[in-house]
Coordinates of C-alpha atoms and ligand atoms in Angstrom, one line a residue:
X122 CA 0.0 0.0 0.0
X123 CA 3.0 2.5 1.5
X124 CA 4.2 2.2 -2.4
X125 CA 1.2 2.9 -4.1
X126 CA 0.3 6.2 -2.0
X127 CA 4.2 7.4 -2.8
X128 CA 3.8 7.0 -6.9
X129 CA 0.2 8.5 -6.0
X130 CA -0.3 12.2 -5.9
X131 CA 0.8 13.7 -2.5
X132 CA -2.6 14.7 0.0
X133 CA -5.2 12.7 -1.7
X134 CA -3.8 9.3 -1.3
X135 CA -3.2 7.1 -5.0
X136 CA -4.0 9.7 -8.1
X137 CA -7.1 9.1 -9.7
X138 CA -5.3 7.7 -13.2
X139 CA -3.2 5.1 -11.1
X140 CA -7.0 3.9 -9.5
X141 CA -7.9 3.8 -13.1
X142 CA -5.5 1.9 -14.3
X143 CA -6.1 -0.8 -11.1
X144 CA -9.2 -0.7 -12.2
X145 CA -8.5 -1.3 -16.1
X146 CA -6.0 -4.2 -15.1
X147 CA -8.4 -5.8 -12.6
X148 CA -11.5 -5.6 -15.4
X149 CA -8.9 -7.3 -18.0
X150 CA -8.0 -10.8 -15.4
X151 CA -11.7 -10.9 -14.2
X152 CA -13.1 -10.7 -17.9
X153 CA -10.7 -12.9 -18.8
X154 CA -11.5 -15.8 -16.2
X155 CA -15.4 -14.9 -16.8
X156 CA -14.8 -15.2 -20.3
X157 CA -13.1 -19.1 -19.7
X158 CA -15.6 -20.0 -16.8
X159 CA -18.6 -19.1 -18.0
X160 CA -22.0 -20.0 -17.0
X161 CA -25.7 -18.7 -18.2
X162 CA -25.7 -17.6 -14.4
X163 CA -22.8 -16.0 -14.6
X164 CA -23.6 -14.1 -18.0
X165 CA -27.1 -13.2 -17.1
X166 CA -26.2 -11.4 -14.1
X167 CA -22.8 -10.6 -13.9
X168 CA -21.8 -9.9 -17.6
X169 CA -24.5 -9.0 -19.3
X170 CA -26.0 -7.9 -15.6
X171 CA -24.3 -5.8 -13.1
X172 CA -21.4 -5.1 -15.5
X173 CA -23.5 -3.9 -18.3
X174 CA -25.3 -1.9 -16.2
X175 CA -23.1 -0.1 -14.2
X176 CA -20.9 0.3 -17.6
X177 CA -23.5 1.7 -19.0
X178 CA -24.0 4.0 -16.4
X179 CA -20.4 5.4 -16.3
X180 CA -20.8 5.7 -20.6
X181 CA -23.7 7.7 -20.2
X182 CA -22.3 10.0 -17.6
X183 CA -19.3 10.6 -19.9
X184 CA -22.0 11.7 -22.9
X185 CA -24.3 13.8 -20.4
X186 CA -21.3 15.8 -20.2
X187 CA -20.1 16.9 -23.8
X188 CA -22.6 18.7 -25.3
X189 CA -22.9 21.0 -22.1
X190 CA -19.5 20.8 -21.8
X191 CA -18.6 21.6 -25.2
X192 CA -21.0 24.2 -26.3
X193 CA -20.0 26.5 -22.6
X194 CA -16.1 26.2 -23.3
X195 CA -16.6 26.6 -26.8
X196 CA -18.6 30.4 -26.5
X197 CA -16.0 30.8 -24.1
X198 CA -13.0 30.0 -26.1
X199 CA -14.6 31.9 -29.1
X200 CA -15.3 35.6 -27.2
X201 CA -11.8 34.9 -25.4
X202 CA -9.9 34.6 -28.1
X203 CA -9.7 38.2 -28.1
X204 CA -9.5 38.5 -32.1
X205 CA -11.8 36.9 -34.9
X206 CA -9.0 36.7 -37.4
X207 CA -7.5 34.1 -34.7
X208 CA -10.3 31.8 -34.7
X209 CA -10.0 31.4 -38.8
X210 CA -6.4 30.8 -38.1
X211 CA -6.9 27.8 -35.4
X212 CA -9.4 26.0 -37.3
X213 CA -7.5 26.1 -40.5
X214 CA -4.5 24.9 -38.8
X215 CA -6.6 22.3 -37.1
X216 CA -8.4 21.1 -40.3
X217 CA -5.6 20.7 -42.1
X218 CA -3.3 19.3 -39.7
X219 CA -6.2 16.7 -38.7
X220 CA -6.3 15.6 -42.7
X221 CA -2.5 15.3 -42.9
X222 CA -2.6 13.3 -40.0
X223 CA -5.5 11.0 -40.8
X224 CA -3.6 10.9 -44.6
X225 CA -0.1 9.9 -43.4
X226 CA -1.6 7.1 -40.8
X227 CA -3.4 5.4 -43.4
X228 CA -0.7 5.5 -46.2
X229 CA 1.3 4.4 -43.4
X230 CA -1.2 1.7 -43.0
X231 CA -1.5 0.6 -46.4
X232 CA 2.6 0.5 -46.8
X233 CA 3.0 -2.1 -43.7
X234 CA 0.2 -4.2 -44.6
X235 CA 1.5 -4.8 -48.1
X236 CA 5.2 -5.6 -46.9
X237 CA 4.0 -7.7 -43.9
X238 CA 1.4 -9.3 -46.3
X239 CA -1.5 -10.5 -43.7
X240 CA -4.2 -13.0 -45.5
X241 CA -2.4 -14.4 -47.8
X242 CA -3.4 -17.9 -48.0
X243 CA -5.8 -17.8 -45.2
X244 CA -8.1 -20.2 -44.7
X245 CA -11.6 -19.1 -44.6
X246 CA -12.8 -22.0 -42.4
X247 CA -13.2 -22.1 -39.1
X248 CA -14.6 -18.2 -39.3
X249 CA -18.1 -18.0 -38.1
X250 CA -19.8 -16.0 -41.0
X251 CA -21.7 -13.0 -40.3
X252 CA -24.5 -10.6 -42.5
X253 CA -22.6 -7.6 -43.2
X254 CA -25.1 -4.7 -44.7
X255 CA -23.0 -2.0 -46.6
X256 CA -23.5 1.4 -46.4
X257 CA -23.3 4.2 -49.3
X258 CA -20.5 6.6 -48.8
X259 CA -21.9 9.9 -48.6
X260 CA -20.5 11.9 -51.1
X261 CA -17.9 15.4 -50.3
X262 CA -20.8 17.8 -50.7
X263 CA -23.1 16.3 -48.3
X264 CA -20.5 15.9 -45.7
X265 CA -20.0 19.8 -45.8
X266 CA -23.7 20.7 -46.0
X267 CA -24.3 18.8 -43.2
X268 CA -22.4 21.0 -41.0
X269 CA -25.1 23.8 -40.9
X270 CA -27.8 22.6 -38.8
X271 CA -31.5 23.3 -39.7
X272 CA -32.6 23.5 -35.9
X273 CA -30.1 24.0 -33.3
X274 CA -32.1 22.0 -30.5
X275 CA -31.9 18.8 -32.6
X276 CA -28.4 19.2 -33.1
X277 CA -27.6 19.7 -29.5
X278 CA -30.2 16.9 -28.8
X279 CA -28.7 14.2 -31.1
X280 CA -25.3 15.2 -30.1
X281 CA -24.3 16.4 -33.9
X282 CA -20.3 17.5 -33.2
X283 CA -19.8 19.5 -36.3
X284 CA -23.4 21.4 -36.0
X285 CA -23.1 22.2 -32.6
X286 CA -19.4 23.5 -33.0
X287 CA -20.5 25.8 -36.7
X288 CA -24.1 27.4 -34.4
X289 CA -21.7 27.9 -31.2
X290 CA -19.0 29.6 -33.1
X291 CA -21.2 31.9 -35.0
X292 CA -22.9 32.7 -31.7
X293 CA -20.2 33.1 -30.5
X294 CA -19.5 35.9 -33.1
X295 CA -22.6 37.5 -32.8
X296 CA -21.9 37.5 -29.2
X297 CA -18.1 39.6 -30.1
X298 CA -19.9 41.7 -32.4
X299 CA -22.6 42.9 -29.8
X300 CA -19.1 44.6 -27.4
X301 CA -19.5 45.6 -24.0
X302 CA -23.4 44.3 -24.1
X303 CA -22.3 40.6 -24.2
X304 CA -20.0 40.9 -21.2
X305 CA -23.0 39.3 -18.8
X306 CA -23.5 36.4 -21.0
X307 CA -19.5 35.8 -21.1
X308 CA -19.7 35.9 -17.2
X309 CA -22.1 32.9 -17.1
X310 CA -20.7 31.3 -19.8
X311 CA -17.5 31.1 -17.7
X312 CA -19.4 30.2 -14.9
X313 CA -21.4 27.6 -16.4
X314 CA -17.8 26.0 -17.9
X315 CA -16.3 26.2 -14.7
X316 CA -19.6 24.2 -13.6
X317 CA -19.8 21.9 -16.3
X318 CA -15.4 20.9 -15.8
X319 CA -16.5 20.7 -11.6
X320 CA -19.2 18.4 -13.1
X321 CA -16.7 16.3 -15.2
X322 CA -14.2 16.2 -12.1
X323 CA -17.3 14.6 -10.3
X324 CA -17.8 11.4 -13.2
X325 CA -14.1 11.2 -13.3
X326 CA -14.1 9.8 -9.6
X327 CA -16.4 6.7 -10.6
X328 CA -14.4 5.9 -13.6
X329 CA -12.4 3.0 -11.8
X330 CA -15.2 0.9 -11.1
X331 CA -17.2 2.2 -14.5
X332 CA -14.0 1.3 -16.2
X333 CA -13.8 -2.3 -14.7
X334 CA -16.7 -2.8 -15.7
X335 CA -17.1 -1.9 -19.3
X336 CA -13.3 -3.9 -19.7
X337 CA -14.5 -6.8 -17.8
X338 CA -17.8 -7.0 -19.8
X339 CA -15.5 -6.7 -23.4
X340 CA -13.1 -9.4 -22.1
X341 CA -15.6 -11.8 -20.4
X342 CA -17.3 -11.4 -24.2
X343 CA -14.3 -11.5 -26.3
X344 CA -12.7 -15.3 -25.9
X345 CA -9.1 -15.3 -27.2
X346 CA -9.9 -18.0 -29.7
X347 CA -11.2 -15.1 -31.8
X348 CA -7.9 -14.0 -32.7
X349 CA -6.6 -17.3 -33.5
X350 CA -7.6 -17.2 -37.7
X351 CA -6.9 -13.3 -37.7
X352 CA -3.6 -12.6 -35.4
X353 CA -1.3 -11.5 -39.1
X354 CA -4.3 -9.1 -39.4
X355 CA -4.1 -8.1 -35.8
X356 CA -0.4 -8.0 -35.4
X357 CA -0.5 -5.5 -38.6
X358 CA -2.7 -3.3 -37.2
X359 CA -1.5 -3.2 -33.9
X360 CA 2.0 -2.6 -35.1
X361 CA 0.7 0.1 -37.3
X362 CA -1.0 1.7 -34.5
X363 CA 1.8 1.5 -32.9
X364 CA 4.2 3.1 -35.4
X365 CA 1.8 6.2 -35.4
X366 CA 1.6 6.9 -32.3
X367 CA 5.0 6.7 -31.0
X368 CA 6.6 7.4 -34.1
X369 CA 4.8 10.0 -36.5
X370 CA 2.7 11.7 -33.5
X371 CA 5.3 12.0 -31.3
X372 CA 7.8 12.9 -34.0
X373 CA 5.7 16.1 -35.1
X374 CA 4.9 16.9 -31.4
X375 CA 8.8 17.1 -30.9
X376 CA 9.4 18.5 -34.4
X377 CA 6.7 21.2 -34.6
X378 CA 6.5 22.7 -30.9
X379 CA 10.1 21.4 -29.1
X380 CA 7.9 19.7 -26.2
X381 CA 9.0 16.4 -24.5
X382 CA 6.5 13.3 -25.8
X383 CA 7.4 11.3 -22.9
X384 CA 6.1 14.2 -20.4
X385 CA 3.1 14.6 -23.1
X386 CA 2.3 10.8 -23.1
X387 CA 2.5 11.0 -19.4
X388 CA 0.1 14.1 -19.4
X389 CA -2.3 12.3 -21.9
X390 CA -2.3 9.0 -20.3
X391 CA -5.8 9.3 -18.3
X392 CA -7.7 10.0 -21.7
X393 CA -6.1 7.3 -24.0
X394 CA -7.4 4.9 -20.6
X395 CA -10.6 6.1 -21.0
X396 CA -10.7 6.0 -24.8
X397 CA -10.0 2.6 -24.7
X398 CA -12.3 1.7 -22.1
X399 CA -15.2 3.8 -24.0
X400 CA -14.0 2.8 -27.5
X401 CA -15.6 6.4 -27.9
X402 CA -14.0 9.7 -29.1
X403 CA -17.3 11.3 -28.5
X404 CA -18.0 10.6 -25.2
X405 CA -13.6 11.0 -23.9
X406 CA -14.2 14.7 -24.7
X407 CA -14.5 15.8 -21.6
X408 CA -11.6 13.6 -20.1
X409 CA -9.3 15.1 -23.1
X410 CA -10.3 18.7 -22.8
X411 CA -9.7 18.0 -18.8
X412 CA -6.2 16.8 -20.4
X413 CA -5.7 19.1 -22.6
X414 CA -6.1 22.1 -20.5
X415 CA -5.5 21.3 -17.1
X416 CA -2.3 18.9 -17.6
X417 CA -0.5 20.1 -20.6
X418 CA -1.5 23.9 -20.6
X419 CA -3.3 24.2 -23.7
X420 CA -4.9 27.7 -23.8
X421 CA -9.2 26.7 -24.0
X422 CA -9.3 29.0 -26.7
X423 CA -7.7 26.5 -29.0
X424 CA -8.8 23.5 -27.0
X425 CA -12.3 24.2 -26.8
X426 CA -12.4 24.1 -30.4
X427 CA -10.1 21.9 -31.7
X428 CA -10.8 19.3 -29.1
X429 CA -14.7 18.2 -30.3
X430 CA -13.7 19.2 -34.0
X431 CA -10.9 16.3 -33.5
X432 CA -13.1 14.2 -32.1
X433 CA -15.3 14.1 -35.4
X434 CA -13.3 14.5 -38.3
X435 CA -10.0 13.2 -36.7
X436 CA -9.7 9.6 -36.8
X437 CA -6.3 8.5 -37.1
X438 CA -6.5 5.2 -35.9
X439 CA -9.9 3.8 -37.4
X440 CA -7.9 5.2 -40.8
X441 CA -4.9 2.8 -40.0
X442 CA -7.7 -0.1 -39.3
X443 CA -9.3 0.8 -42.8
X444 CA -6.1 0.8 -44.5
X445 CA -4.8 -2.8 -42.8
X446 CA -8.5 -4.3 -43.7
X447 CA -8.4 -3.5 -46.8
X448 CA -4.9 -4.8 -47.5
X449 CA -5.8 -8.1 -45.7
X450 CA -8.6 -8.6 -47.2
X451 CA -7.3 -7.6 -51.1
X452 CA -5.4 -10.3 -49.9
X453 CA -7.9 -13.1 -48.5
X454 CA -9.5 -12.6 -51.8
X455 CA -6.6 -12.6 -54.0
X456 CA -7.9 -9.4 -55.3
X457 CA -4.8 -6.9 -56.4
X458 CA -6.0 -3.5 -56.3
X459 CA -3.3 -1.5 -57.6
X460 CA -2.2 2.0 -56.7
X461 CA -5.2 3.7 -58.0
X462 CA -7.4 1.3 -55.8
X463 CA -5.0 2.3 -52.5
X464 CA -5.6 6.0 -53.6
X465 CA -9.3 6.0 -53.2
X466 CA -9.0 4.1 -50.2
X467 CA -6.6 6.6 -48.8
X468 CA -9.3 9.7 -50.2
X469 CA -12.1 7.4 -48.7
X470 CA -11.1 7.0 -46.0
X471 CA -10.3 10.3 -45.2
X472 CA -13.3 11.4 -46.3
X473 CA -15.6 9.4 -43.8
X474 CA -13.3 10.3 -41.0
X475 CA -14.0 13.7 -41.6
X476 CA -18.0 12.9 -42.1
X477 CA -18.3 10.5 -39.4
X478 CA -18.6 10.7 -35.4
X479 CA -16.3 9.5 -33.2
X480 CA -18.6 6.1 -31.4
X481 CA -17.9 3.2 -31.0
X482 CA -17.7 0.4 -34.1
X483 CA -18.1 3.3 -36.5
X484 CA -14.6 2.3 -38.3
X485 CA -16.7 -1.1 -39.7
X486 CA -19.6 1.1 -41.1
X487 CA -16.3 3.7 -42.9
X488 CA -15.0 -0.1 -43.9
X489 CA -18.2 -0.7 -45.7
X490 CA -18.2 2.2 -47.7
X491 CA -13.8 2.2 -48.3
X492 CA -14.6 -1.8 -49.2
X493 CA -17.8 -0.6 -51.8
X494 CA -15.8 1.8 -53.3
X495 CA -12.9 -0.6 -54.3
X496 CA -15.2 -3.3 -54.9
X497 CA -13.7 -5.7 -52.2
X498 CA -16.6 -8.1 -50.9
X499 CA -18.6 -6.2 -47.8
X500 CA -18.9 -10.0 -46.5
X501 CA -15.6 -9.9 -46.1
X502 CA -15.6 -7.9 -43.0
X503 CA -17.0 -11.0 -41.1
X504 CA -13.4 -12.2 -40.8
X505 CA -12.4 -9.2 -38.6
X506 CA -15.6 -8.7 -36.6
X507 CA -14.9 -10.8 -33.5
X508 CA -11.8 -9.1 -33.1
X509 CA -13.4 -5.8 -33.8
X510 CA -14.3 -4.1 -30.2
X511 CA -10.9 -5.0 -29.0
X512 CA -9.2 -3.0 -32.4
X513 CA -12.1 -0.3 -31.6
X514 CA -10.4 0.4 -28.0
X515 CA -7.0 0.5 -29.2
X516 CA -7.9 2.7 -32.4
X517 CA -9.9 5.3 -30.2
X518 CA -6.6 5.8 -27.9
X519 CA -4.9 6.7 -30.9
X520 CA -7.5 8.8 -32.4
X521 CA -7.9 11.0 -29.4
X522 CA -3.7 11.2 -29.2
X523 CA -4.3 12.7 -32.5
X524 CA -6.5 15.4 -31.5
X525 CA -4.3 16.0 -28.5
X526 CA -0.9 16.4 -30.5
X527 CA -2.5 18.5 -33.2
X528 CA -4.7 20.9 -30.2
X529 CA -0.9 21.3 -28.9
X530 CA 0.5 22.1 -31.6
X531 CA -2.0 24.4 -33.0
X532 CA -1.8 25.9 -29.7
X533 CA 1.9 26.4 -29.3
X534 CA 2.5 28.1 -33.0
X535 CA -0.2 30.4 -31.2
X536 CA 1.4 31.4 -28.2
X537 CA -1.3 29.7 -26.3
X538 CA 0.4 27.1 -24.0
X539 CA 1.2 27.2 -20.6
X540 CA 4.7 25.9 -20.7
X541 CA 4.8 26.1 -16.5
X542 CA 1.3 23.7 -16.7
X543 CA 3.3 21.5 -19.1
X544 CA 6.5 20.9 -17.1
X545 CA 4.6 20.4 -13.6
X546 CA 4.0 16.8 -13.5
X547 CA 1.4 17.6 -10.7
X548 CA -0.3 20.0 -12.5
X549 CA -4.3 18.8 -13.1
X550 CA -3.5 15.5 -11.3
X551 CA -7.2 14.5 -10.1
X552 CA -7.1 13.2 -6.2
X553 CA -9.7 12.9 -3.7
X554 CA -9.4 17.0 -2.9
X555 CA -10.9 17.9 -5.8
X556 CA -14.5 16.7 -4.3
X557 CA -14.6 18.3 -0.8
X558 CA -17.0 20.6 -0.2
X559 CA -16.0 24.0 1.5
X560 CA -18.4 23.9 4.5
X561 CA -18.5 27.9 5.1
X562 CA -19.0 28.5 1.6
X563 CA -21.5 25.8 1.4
X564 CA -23.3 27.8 4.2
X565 CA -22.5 31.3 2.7
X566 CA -24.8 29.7 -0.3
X567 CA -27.4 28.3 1.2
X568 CA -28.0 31.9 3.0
X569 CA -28.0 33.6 -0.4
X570 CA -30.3 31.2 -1.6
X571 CA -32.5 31.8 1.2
X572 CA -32.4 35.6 0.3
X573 CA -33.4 35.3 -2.8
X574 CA -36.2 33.2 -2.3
X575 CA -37.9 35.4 0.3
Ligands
LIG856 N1 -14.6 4.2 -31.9 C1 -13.9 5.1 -32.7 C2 -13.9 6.5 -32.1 O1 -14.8 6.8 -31.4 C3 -14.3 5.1 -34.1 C4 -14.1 3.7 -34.7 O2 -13.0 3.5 -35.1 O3 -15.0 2.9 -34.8 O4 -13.0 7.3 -32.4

C-alpha cells in the first residue's frame, strides 16, 4: 500500500489515473477468467447484468457531459480569443493538420500491410460468417452541407459534433460583435464551464469501477480463440497503431513545438485509458479537454475548439484499421488492387473520417463504404468482426492522441500554451481533494439562496 500512495499524488492518497488503471487491469484478469468459466448464471447477471449496467452508467455519464461541456467552453474559447482573425487561423490549422494526420496514418497503414502481407493464403474455415449490410459513402458535398444545422435543438439533442461546434461559433461571433453588451453572457458562460469541468471532475471519480466494468464485460465477451484465424491481421494493425503513435505523433509533437512526448504521453495517459475503455471519441471529450487544459496547458481558446472538431473529423486510428483491412482482405481474396485502388481508399477513407462521429464500431460502417468503393466483398468484413471491439479500444486511444498532438500544436504556433502547466507533473492530477465541499461557503450559499427566495 505504502508504495502505491508514494507513486500516488501527495494529499489525496493514489491519483485518480493510477485507481484507473487498477481498475482497467483488474476488469482485463476478471473478464478474462469470466470469459473461460462461463455459465448462463454468470452471463445473465454478472456480464451481461451488473457489469452492463453499471458500464452503462459510467458511458452515459461521460456523454451527459459533452454537449454542455462543449457548447460553454466553446462560447468561451470563441469571445476569449480576443480576435476573430485568430479563430480562422486555429481551425484552418486544425483542419488541415487533422487531414495530414489522418492521410499519413493510413498511407502508413497501407505501406506495412502490403510488406507484412496479412491474408495471404488464409483459410476461410473455421470463421463464423456474419450478415454484413453495406452502407453508401456519402458523397464530399453532403458531408460539408451537413455542417449547418437546420434546428439547433436537434443538433444539441442528437449530439451532432460539427453542427453544434459551426451554431456555437457563429454565436459566439454574434456575441463579439454585440461589445460591451455581451459581457453578462460571457460571465455565465465562464461560470457555467467552470460548472460543467466541476461536473466532469465529479464522473471522473467513478471511472475505476465504470471502467472495470465496461473492460470486464468486453473481455468476459471477447474469448481469445477469436484472434486465432486473424492474429497476421491483428499483429499489422497493432504494429501500425503502434508506429503512429510513438513514431509519426510524437515525432511532429517534438518536431513542430520542441515539447518532450514522454512528459506529453505521461500528461495524456488518463484520456487514452478512458478511450479505450469507452471505444468512444465522443463521449472521452470531456476527459481530453480535462487533459488538454488542465495537464498540458493548452490555452481553452484553442482546446475548446479543436478538441470536439478532432473528435469528429479526426480519426487516425480507425484510418490505419481501414487501410490494414483493406490490404488483408485484397489479400484473403486474392484481389490486387493496384495503386489507383489504394488511392481511393486513402481519399475514402479520409473522407468518412471527416464525415463520421467518433462512437464506437463506426470504423466497420467507414469499412463498408472504403470496401464498396474498391469493390472488395462487404462479406468480407465478417473475418475481422470478433476481433473488432478489441481493435475499436486500441484505435480510439490513438485517435484522441491525435486530437491531443494537433490541439498542442496548434496551440503552441499560437502562443497559447502554458509551458509552466506543461512541465509540472502535478499540474491537473485528479485526487480525492478535488470533491470536498467547503463547509463555510456551502453555508455562505445556502443563505444567499435563502435571500433570494424570500
Ligand atoms: N470508436 C472510434 C472512435 O470513437 C471510431 C471507430 O474506429 O470505430 O473514435
Amino acid at each position: 500500500m505504502e508504495t502505491m500512495q508514494s507513486s500516488g499524488h501527495a494529499q489525496g492518497g493514489m491519483s485518480l489515473t493510477t485507481k484507473i488503471v487498477i481498475g482497467m487491469v483488474a476488469g482485463l484478469i476478471v473478464g478474462t477468467i469470466l470469459n473461460k468459466v462461463s455459465t448462463p448464471f454468470i452471463d445473465a447477471y454478472l456480464v451481461d447484468g451488473l457489469f452492463y449496467m453499471v458500464g452503462k452508467m459510467f458511458l452515459s455519464a461521460l456523454k451527459m457531459l459533452v454537449v454542455p461541456l462543449v457548447t460553454f467552453s466553446l462560447l468561451c474559447g470563441v469571445m476569449g480569443i480576443g480576435d476573430i482573425a485568430i479563430l480562422g487561423r486555429v481551425g484552418g490549422k486544425a483542419f488541415v493538420l487533422y487531414l495530414a494526420t489522418t492521410t499519413v496514418a493510413i498511407a502508413l497503414a497501407i505501406v506495412l500491410a502490403l510488406a507484412i502481407g496479412p491474408g495471404k493464403g488464409f483459410d476461410m474455415q473455421g470463421v463464423a460468417a456474419a450478415k454484413v449490410t453495406g452502407k453508401e459513402a456519402p458523397s464530399v458535398w453532403d458531408v460539408f452541407a451537413n455542417i449547418v444545422p437546420s434546428n439547433p435543438f436537434t443538433a444539441f439533442a442528437q449530439g451532432e459534433m460539427l453542427q453544434i461546434i459551426f451554431y456555437v461559433v457563429v454565436v459566439g461571433v454574434a456575441a463579439l460583435m454585440l461589445g460591451r453588451k455581451s459581457e453578462p453572457f460571457l460571465r455565465a458562460c465562464e461560470y457555467m464551464n467552470d460548472l460543467m469541468m466541476q461536473v466532469v471532475t465529479i464522473v471522473m471519480h467513478f471511472a475505476p469501477i465504470g471502467v472495470f466494468c465496461l473492460i470486464a464485460r468486453s473481455f468476459a465477451q471477447q474469448g481469445i480463440e477469436l484472434f486465432v484465424p486473424v492474429l497476421a491481421y491483428v499483429a499489422t494493425l497493432v504494429s501500425a497503431l503502434a508506429i503512429h503513435l510513438f513514431g509519426t505523433l510524437m515525432l511532429l509533437l517534438k518536431g513542430m513545438t520542441g515539447l518532450s512526448p514522454v512528459k506529453f504521453m505521461h500528461k495524456i495517459r488518463p484520456a487514452q485509458l478512458f478511450a479505450f475503455s469507452t471505444a468512444s471519441s465522443n463521449a472521452t471529450i470531456p476527459v481530453t479537454l480535462h487533459s488538454v487544459t488542465k495537464r498540458i496547458g493548452v490555452d481553452n481558446s484553442v482546446a475548446s475548439f479543436t478538441v470536439p472538431l478532432g473528435a469528429t473529423i479526426n480519426m487516425d486510428g480507425t484510418a490505419i484499421m481501414q487501410g490494414v483491412a483493406t490490404v488483408f482482405l485484397a489479400n484473403v481474396y486474392g484481389i490486387d488492387l493496384g495503386l489507383g485502388g489504394y488511392l481511393t481508399v486513402i481519399m475514402m477513407a479520409v473522407l468518412a473520417s471527416v464525415g463520421t462521429a467518433g462512437v464506437p464500431g463506426v470504423g466497420l460502417v467507414m469499412l463498408t463504404m472504403v470496401l464498396g468503393q474498391v469493390g472488395l466483398p462487404i462479406e468480407g468484413i465478417a473475418l475481422i468482426l470478433g476481433v473488432d471491439r478489441l481493435m475499436d479500444m486500441l484505435r480510439t486511444a490513438v485517435n484522441i492522441s491525435g486530437d491531443a498532438v494537433v490541439s498542442t500544436i496548434v496551440a503552441s504556433s499560437e502562443g497559447k500554451i502554458d509551458l509552466a502547466v506543461f512541465n509540472d507533473p502535478d499540474a491537473g492530477v485528479l485526487d480525492g481533494d478535488d470533491l470536498e465541499i467547503d463547509e463555510q461557503a456551502e453555508a455562505a450559499l445556502a443563505r444567499t439562496a435563502h435571500e433570494h427566495d424570500r
